Structure formats: C-alpha cells, structure tokens
mmCIF file of C-alpha atoms in Angstrom:
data_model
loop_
_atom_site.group_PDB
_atom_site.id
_atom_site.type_symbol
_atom_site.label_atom_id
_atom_site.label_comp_id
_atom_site.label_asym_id
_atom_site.label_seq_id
_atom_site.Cartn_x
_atom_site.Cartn_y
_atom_site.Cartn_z
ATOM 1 C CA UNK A 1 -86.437 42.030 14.853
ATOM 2 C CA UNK A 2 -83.867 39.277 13.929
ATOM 3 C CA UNK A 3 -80.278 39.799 13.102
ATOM 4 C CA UNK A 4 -79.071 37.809 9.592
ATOM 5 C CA UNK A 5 -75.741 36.498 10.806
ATOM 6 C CA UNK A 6 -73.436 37.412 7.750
ATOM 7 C CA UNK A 7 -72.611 34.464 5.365
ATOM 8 C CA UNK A 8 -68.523 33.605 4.976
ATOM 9 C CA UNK A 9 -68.235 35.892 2.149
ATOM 10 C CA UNK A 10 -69.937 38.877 3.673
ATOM 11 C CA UNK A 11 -67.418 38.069 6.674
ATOM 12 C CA UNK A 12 -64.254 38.143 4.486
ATOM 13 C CA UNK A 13 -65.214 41.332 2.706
ATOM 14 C CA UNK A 14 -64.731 43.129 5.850
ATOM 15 C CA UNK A 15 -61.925 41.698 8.135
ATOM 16 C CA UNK A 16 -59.165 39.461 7.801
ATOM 17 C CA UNK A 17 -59.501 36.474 7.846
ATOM 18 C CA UNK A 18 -57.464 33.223 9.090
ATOM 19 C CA UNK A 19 -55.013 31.645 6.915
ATOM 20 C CA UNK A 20 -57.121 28.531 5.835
ATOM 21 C CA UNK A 21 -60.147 30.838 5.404
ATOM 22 C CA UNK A 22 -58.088 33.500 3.339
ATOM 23 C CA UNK A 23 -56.607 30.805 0.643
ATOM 24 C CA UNK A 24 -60.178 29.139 0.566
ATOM 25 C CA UNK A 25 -61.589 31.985 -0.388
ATOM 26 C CA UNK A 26 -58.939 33.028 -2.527
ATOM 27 C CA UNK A 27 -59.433 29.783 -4.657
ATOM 28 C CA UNK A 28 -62.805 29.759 -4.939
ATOM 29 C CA UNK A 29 -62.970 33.569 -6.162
ATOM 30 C CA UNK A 30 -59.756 32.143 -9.304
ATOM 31 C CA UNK A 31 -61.235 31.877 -12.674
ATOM 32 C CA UNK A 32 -61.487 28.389 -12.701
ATOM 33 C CA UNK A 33 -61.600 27.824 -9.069
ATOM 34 C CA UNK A 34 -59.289 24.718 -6.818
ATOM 35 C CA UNK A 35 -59.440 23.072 -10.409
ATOM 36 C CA UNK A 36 -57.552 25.476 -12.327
ATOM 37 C CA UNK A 37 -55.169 26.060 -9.251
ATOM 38 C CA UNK A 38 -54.285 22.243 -9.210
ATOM 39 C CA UNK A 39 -54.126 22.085 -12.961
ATOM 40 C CA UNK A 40 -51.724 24.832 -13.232
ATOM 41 C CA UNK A 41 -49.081 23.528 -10.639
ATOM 42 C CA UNK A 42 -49.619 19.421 -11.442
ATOM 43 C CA UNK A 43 -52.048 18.733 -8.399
ATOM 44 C CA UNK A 44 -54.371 16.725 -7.894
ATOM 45 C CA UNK A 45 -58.014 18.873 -8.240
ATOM 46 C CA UNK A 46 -59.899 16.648 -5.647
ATOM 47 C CA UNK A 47 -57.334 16.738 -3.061
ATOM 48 C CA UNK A 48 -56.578 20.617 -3.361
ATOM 49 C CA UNK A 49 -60.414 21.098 -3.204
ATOM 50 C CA UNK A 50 -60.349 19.134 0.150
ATOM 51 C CA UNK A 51 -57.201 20.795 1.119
ATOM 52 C CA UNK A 52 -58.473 24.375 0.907
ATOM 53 C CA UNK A 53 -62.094 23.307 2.526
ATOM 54 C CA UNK A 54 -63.008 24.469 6.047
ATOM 55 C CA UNK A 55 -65.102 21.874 6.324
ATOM 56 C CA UNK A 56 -63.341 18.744 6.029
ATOM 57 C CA UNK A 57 -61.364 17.909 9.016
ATOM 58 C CA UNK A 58 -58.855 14.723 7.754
ATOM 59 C CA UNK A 59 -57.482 16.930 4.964
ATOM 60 C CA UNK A 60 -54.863 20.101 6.178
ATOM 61 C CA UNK A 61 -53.409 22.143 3.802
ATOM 62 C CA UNK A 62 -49.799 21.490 3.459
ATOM 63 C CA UNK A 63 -46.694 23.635 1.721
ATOM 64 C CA UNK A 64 -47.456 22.247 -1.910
ATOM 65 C CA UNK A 65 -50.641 23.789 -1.856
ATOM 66 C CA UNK A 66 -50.254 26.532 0.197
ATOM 67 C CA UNK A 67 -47.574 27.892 -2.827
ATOM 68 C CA UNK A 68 -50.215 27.041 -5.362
ATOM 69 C CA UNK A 69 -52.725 29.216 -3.747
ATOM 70 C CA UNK A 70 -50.495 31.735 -3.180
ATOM 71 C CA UNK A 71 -48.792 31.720 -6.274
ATOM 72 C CA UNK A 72 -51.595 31.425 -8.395
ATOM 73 C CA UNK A 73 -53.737 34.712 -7.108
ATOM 74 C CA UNK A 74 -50.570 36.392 -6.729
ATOM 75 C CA UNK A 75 -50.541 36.236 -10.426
ATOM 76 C CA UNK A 76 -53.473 38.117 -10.682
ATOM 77 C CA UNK A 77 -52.848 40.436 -7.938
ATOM 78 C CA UNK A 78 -50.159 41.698 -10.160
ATOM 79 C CA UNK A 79 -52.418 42.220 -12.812
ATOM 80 C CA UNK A 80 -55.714 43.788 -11.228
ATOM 81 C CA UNK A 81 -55.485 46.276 -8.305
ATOM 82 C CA UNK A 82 -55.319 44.491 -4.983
ATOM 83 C CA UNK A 83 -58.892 45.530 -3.977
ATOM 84 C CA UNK A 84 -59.968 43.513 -6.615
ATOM 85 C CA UNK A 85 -58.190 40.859 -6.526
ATOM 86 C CA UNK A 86 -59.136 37.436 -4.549
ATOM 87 C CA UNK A 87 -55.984 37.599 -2.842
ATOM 88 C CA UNK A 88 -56.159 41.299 -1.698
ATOM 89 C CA UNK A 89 -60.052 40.757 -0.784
ATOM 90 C CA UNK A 90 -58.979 37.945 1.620
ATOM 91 C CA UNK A 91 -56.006 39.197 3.299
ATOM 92 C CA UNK A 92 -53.433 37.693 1.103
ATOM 93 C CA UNK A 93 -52.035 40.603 -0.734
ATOM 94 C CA UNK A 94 -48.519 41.560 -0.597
#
C-alpha cells in the first residue's frame, strides 16, 4: 500500500502555510494570476512571477511585491467570504 504524498495545493487547503508559500499561492489562485497582480500595481509580470516562486532561489520577494500580493487578494477578500477567497485559503486573511 503506498501513501500519495499530497501535492502543494492539497497541503495549503489544510494548514497554514509560510509566508512565501501563502502569497504564491494566493497569486496563482487571482483571476489573472502574477500577471494581473503586476499589471495592476505597475510591476514588472516576469519579475513578480519569479518573486512569488518557491522555486527560484536568486529572486526574494521584497516590500513592493509583498503589498501587491497582499493588496490585490485583499480586494477580493472583501468581496467573497474569506473561505473562498485565495487569500483566506492560504492564510492571508485578515
């Protein structure tokens, strides 16, 4: 009998999750995704992609786009009950 080990998602479904974890998540989960997020506060899309990925070492995420993150699925948080939300799913919520 093997054990599936549970994929990232499954994982952040049911515990909190680390910061870096938590806002990629959140990001991915925005309509439009890192993209939109970067488009909305003047950043560029590559580097907030890279920013926000857990696997890419040489890229941290910094202040800038820590706000973004947070500022963009706070937005919908306020509009869709926090279960539902990306941010509220992740550990982000208010």
């Amino acid at each position: 009998m093997s054990k599936r080990w549970p994929s990232s998602v499954d994982r952040a479904q049911r515990e909190v999750l680390p910061l870096n974890l938590s806002l990629y998540h959140a990001a991915r989960e925005y309509p439009g995704g890192a993209k939109a997020i970067a488009a909305i506060y003047g950043l560029n899309a590559t580097t907030l992609q890279h920013r926000l990925s857990p696997t890419h070492e040489p890229h941290r995420i910094d202040l800038d786009s820590l706000e973004a993150v947070l500022g963009a699925t706070m937005m919908i948080a306020s509009w869709i009950p926090s279960a539902s939300s990306p941010a509220g799913r992740y550990g982000c919520a208010r």
